[in-house]
Amino acid sequence: MYKTIVNLKKGEGRTLKAGGMWVYDNEIASINGDFENGDIVAVHDFDGYYMGCGFINTKSKITLRILSRKKGVVIDEDFMMRRVMDAWEYRKQTIDCSSCRLIFGEADFLPGIVVDKFGDVLVVESLALGIDRWKTVIVDALKTVLARDGILIRGVYERSDAKVRLQEGMERCKGFLGEAFDTKVEIVENGVKYIVDVEDGQKTGFFLDQKNNRAAVGRLCKGKKVLDCFTHTGSFALNAGVCGAESVLGVDASELAIEQARENAMRNHLEEKVRFECADVFELLPKLEAGGEQFDVVILDPPAFTKSRNSVKNAVKGYREINIRGMKLVREGGFLATCSCSHFMDQDLFAKTLREAAAGARKRLRQVEFGTQACDHPILWAADQSYYLKFYIFQVVSER
């Protein structure tokens, strides 16, 4: 079907053969045929066996991103519509779709693109050259599919401003795809109202992946004194407040995020019991400990401390330190909610780090709950780049 053929080296392509979606530059023996980066090409094993088709980009270490493994498949507008329809049907069956991730890259078999829905607004993040050529087709398909269910999209904003685009040979960009609109969008999640800043907020404007974990923490907070670290725009803190916490302190190093968190607190009439402070969490926690502060619930939702394998060791130190500090601030029998959103901090390594932190804090942990990202961020087995969020709730007790 596609005349340009990428041939793998003998013994390579193990991830692809196991169900993965990527082929790296060092796995390729030869490329036969003319192409431009971003084109769709066929992939063959060393012996000529057909393995699929996908986008090629020789400027990227991830040289191939697979779109389909079926022989004879044509990648066209109909193909993209089928992918979009499948993604939407999955969300309708699994999650509240008022605000959710509609397209999650490889896990929805559309590698390199993310689309989030905030009410009647879509936010698009395109991270790979090949899919970038199809982003308007995908957005138009989403509008059509959603309209069939009575959901009319009033605006689309692009947030393709991540550094990873530079590795694809693309420029970072952001802006409206279509007519301009008010980029401050109100959403409701778990009964909490938020203003999402799709233009200047982190990533696409709001972290939808913690939806279920925020609800899980909220259930433990009634009548409790709560500390929410790395609060960003206040999501865990506000869930605690809505669920009846006695008092909540949210902390983040970003003044812009804290301002937005305070606005969100007022929107939920929680400003009397949910307060926010702009501070470096690593500096604040020792001060709270020295001052004898104790909390019934401590929440640690830090940004990814590592985005590559090369910095995992330093990340382990960071996660260990922050969790030791957090555990020491939990009142006897209270609860610690802690997570890692780094793909490279895998589940086993994170659990090992938490055990070390517990030993360092001289605490015992009783696991209450384990979670991952919400199901609108599906985890495609064998495509392990789709699994990144690890979330624990523990009861923290002293030696007994």
mmCIF file of N, CA and C in Angstrom, residues 75-141:
data_model
loop_
_atom_site.group_PDB
_atom_site.id
_atom_site.type_symbol
_atom_site.label_atom_id
_atom_site.label_comp_id
_atom_site.label_asym_id
_atom_site.label_seq_id
_atom_site.Cartn_x
_atom_site.Cartn_y
_atom_site.Cartn_z
ATOM 1 N N ILE A 75 -4.579 5.355 5.390
ATOM 2 C CA ILE A 75 -4.678 6.438 6.368
ATOM 3 C C ILE A 75 -5.245 7.662 5.653
ATOM 4 N N ASP A 76 -6.528 7.917 5.887
ATOM 5 C CA ASP A 76 -7.193 9.047 5.249
ATOM 6 C C ASP A 76 -8.197 9.647 6.234
ATOM 7 N N GLU A 77 -9.069 10.533 5.754
ATOM 8 C CA GLU A 77 -10.023 11.186 6.646
ATOM 9 C C GLU A 77 -10.998 10.184 7.258
ATOM 10 N N ASP A 78 -11.380 9.175 6.509
ATOM 11 C CA ASP A 78 -12.279 8.148 7.052
ATOM 12 C C ASP A 78 -11.605 7.373 8.185
ATOM 13 N N PHE A 79 -10.315 7.086 8.008
ATOM 14 C CA PHE A 79 -9.554 6.397 9.061
ATOM 15 C C PHE A 79 -9.552 7.232 10.335
ATOM 16 N N MET A 80 -9.278 8.527 10.197
ATOM 17 C CA MET A 80 -9.229 9.403 11.364
ATOM 18 C C MET A 80 -10.603 9.508 12.021
ATOM 19 N N MET A 81 -11.654 9.546 11.232
ATOM 20 C CA MET A 81 -12.998 9.586 11.791
ATOM 21 C C MET A 81 -13.289 8.326 12.608
ATOM 22 N N ARG A 82 -12.884 7.188 12.121
ATOM 23 C CA ARG A 82 -13.105 5.940 12.877
ATOM 24 C C ARG A 82 -12.362 5.958 14.197
ATOM 25 N N ARG A 83 -11.131 6.446 14.179
ATOM 26 C CA ARG A 83 -10.353 6.537 15.415
ATOM 27 C C ARG A 83 -11.037 7.469 16.423
ATOM 28 N N VAL A 84 -11.509 8.612 15.933
ATOM 29 C CA VAL A 84 -12.174 9.595 16.799
ATOM 30 C C VAL A 84 -13.467 9.019 17.366
ATOM 31 N N MET A 85 -14.253 8.345 16.532
ATOM 32 C CA MET A 85 -15.509 7.739 16.991
ATOM 33 C C MET A 85 -15.247 6.705 18.076
ATOM 34 N N ASP A 86 -14.227 5.893 17.879
ATOM 35 C CA ASP A 86 -13.880 4.877 18.881
ATOM 36 C C ASP A 86 -13.492 5.527 20.206
ATOM 37 N N ALA A 87 -12.705 6.610 20.126
ATOM 38 C CA ALA A 87 -12.258 7.300 21.347
ATOM 39 C C ALA A 87 -13.451 7.886 22.099
ATOM 40 N N TRP A 88 -14.387 8.488 21.402
ATOM 41 C CA TRP A 88 -15.550 9.096 22.041
ATOM 42 C C TRP A 88 -16.469 8.035 22.650
ATOM 43 N N GLU A 89 -16.689 6.952 21.930
ATOM 44 C CA GLU A 89 -17.538 5.875 22.462
ATOM 45 C C GLU A 89 -16.939 5.303 23.744
ATOM 46 N N TYR A 90 -15.622 5.164 23.780
ATOM 47 C CA TYR A 90 -14.954 4.673 24.990
ATOM 48 C C TYR A 90 -15.210 5.614 26.158
ATOM 49 N N ARG A 91 -15.050 6.940 25.942
ATOM 50 C CA ARG A 91 -15.268 7.893 27.042
ATOM 51 C C ARG A 91 -16.707 7.876 27.532
ATOM 52 N N LYS A 92 -17.657 7.788 26.614
ATOM 53 C CA LYS A 92 -19.059 7.790 27.020
ATOM 54 C C LYS A 92 -19.382 6.607 27.939
ATOM 55 N N GLN A 93 -18.685 5.513 27.751
ATOM 56 C CA GLN A 93 -18.947 4.318 28.548
ATOM 57 C C GLN A 93 -18.209 4.294 29.877
ATOM 58 N N THR A 94 -17.193 5.151 30.029
ATOM 59 C CA THR A 94 -16.305 4.987 31.192
ATOM 60 C C THR A 94 -16.216 6.185 32.136
ATOM 61 N N ILE A 95 -16.612 7.390 31.707
ATOM 62 C CA ILE A 95 -16.326 8.551 32.561
ATOM 63 C C ILE A 95 -17.314 9.690 32.303
ATOM 64 N N ASP A 96 -17.409 10.594 33.262
ATOM 65 C CA ASP A 96 -18.166 11.835 33.088
ATOM 66 C C ASP A 96 -17.483 12.653 31.992
ATOM 67 N N CYS A 97 -18.207 12.916 30.929
ATOM 68 C CA CYS A 97 -17.612 13.559 29.758
ATOM 69 C C CYS A 97 -17.811 15.064 29.711
ATOM 70 N N SER A 98 -18.347 15.664 30.785
ATOM 71 C CA SER A 98 -18.537 17.113 30.759
ATOM 72 C C SER A 98 -17.200 17.823 30.557
ATOM 73 N N SER A 99 -16.162 17.318 31.218
ATOM 74 C CA SER A 99 -14.780 17.721 30.949
ATOM 75 C C SER A 99 -13.933 16.454 31.032
ATOM 76 N N CYS A 100 -13.193 16.183 29.985
ATOM 77 C CA CYS A 100 -12.413 14.935 29.969
ATOM 78 C C CYS A 100 -11.381 15.008 28.852
ATOM 79 N N ARG A 101 -10.460 14.056 28.868
ATOM 80 C CA ARG A 101 -9.513 13.910 27.766
ATOM 81 C C ARG A 101 -10.181 13.067 26.685
ATOM 82 N N LEU A 102 -10.321 13.654 25.506
ATOM 83 C CA LEU A 102 -10.985 12.962 24.402
ATOM 84 C C LEU A 102 -10.029 12.079 23.612
ATOM 85 N N ILE A 103 -8.803 12.559 23.416
ATOM 86 C CA ILE A 103 -7.794 11.813 22.666
ATOM 87 C C ILE A 103 -6.523 11.789 23.504
ATOM 88 N N PHE A 104 -6.006 10.578 23.720
ATOM 89 C CA PHE A 104 -4.801 10.415 24.534
ATOM 90 C C PHE A 104 -3.728 9.675 23.725
ATOM 91 N N GLY A 105 -3.325 10.301 22.630
ATOM 92 C CA GLY A 105 -2.182 9.830 21.860
ATOM 93 C C GLY A 105 -2.202 8.355 21.533
ATOM 94 N N GLU A 106 -1.084 7.700 21.856
ATOM 95 C CA GLU A 106 -0.897 6.290 21.532
ATOM 96 C C GLU A 106 -1.995 5.402 22.111
ATOM 97 N N ALA A 107 -2.503 5.736 23.294
ATOM 98 C CA ALA A 107 -3.518 4.903 23.928
ATOM 99 C C ALA A 107 -4.846 4.929 23.173
ATOM 100 N N ASP A 108 -5.030 5.929 22.306
ATOM 101 C CA ASP A 108 -6.190 5.969 21.411
ATOM 102 C C ASP A 108 -5.779 5.709 19.966
ATOM 103 N N PHE A 109 -4.583 5.157 19.796
ATOM 104 C CA PHE A 109 -4.073 4.763 18.477
ATOM 105 C C PHE A 109 -3.957 5.960 17.526
ATOM 106 N N LEU A 110 -3.712 7.144 18.113
ATOM 107 C CA LEU A 110 -3.430 8.363 17.366
ATOM 108 C C LEU A 110 -2.174 8.985 17.970
ATOM 109 N N PRO A 111 -1.013 8.423 17.670
ATOM 110 C CA PRO A 111 0.220 8.820 18.370
ATOM 111 C C PRO A 111 0.586 10.283 18.177
ATOM 112 N N GLY A 112 0.943 10.920 19.311
ATOM 113 C CA GLY A 112 1.494 12.259 19.261
ATOM 114 C C GLY A 112 0.503 13.389 19.412
ATOM 115 N N ILE A 113 -0.775 13.092 19.687
ATOM 116 C CA ILE A 113 -1.749 14.166 19.834
ATOM 117 C C ILE A 113 -2.619 13.949 21.064
ATOM 118 N N VAL A 114 -2.914 15.048 21.762
ATOM 119 C CA VAL A 114 -3.795 15.047 22.926
ATOM 120 C C VAL A 114 -4.875 16.090 22.683
ATOM 121 N N VAL A 115 -6.121 15.735 23.007
ATOM 122 C CA VAL A 115 -7.217 16.699 22.926
ATOM 123 C C VAL A 115 -8.031 16.612 24.220
ATOM 124 N N ASP A 116 -8.135 17.733 24.916
ATOM 125 C CA ASP A 116 -8.938 17.818 26.132
ATOM 126 C C ASP A 116 -10.201 18.622 25.870
ATOM 127 N N LYS A 117 -11.281 18.218 26.515
ATOM 128 C CA LYS A 117 -12.565 18.921 26.422
ATOM 129 C C LYS A 117 -12.871 19.562 27.765
ATOM 130 N N PHE A 118 -13.024 20.863 27.766
ATOM 131 C CA PHE A 118 -13.439 21.598 28.957
ATOM 132 C C PHE A 118 -14.785 22.249 28.644
ATOM 133 N N GLY A 119 -15.855 21.598 29.065
ATOM 134 C CA GLY A 119 -17.177 22.098 28.729
ATOM 135 C C GLY A 119 -17.372 22.092 27.226
ATOM 136 N N ASP A 120 -17.540 23.288 26.627
ATOM 137 C CA ASP A 120 -17.752 23.377 25.181
ATOM 138 C C ASP A 120 -16.522 23.918 24.454
ATOM 139 N N VAL A 121 -15.345 23.721 25.060
ATOM 140 C CA VAL A 121 -14.074 24.154 24.470
ATOM 141 C C VAL A 121 -13.144 22.955 24.335
ATOM 142 N N LEU A 122 -12.421 22.882 23.230
ATOM 143 C CA LEU A 122 -11.401 21.865 23.033
ATOM 144 C C LEU A 122 -10.014 22.501 23.096
ATOM 145 N N VAL A 123 -9.072 21.780 23.693
ATOM 146 C CA VAL A 123 -7.669 22.203 23.722
ATOM 147 C C VAL A 123 -6.837 21.094 23.100
ATOM 148 N N VAL A 124 -6.032 21.460 22.110
ATOM 149 C CA VAL A 124 -5.270 20.495 21.318
ATOM 150 C C VAL A 124 -3.780 20.668 21.597
ATOM 151 N N GLU A 125 -3.103 19.531 21.811
ATOM 152 C CA GLU A 125 -1.642 19.539 21.955
ATOM 153 C C GLU A 125 -1.076 18.536 20.963
ATOM 154 N N SER A 126 -0.365 19.048 19.969
ATOM 155 C CA SER A 126 0.225 18.210 18.931
ATOM 156 C C SER A 126 1.731 18.138 19.147
ATOM 157 N N LEU A 127 2.259 16.910 19.271
ATOM 158 C CA LEU A 127 3.651 16.739 19.684
ATOM 159 C C LEU A 127 4.523 16.018 18.662
ATOM 160 N N ALA A 128 3.942 15.589 17.548
ATOM 161 C CA ALA A 128 4.705 14.843 16.549
ATOM 162 C C ALA A 128 4.400 15.385 15.155
ATOM 163 N N LEU A 129 5.408 15.390 14.296
ATOM 164 C CA LEU A 129 5.291 15.990 12.973
ATOM 165 C C LEU A 129 4.192 15.337 12.146
ATOM 166 N N GLY A 130 4.163 14.013 12.126
ATOM 167 C CA GLY A 130 3.199 13.324 11.282
ATOM 168 C C GLY A 130 1.764 13.642 11.650
ATOM 169 N N ILE A 131 1.444 13.569 12.950
ATOM 170 C CA ILE A 131 0.065 13.814 13.389
ATOM 171 C C ILE A 131 -0.290 15.283 13.252
ATOM 172 N N ASP A 132 0.721 16.160 13.283
ATOM 173 C CA ASP A 132 0.467 17.596 13.166
ATOM 174 C C ASP A 132 -0.229 17.920 11.845
ATOM 175 N N ARG A 133 0.079 17.158 10.828
ATOM 176 C CA ARG A 133 -0.548 17.374 9.522
ATOM 177 C C ARG A 133 -2.039 17.042 9.541
ATOM 178 N N TRP A 134 -2.445 16.230 10.515
ATOM 179 C CA TRP A 134 -3.820 15.739 10.575
ATOM 180 C C TRP A 134 -4.634 16.389 11.697
ATOM 181 N N LYS A 135 -4.047 17.342 12.415
ATOM 182 C CA LYS A 135 -4.732 17.832 13.615
ATOM 183 C C LYS A 135 -6.064 18.515 13.296
ATOM 184 N N THR A 136 -6.123 19.282 12.215
ATOM 185 C CA THR A 136 -7.400 19.934 11.888
ATOM 186 C C THR A 136 -8.443 18.912 11.463
ATOM 187 N N VAL A 137 -8.020 17.857 10.794
ATOM 188 C CA VAL A 137 -8.945 16.775 10.419
ATOM 189 C C VAL A 137 -9.499 16.107 11.671
ATOM 190 N N ILE A 138 -8.626 15.858 12.646
ATOM 191 C CA ILE A 138 -9.048 15.217 13.898
ATOM 192 C C ILE A 138 -9.994 16.126 14.671
ATOM 193 N N VAL A 139 -9.669 17.414 14.739
ATOM 194 C CA VAL A 139 -10.538 18.364 15.446
ATOM 195 C C VAL A 139 -11.903 18.448 14.777
ATOM 196 N N ASP A 140 -11.928 18.535 13.451
ATOM 197 C CA ASP A 140 -13.205 18.594 12.733
ATOM 198 C C ASP A 140 -14.017 17.323 12.949
ATOM 199 N N ALA A 141 -13.332 16.183 12.987
ATOM 200 C CA ALA A 141 -14.023 14.920 13.240
ATOM 201 C C ALA A 141 -14.628 14.910 14.646
#
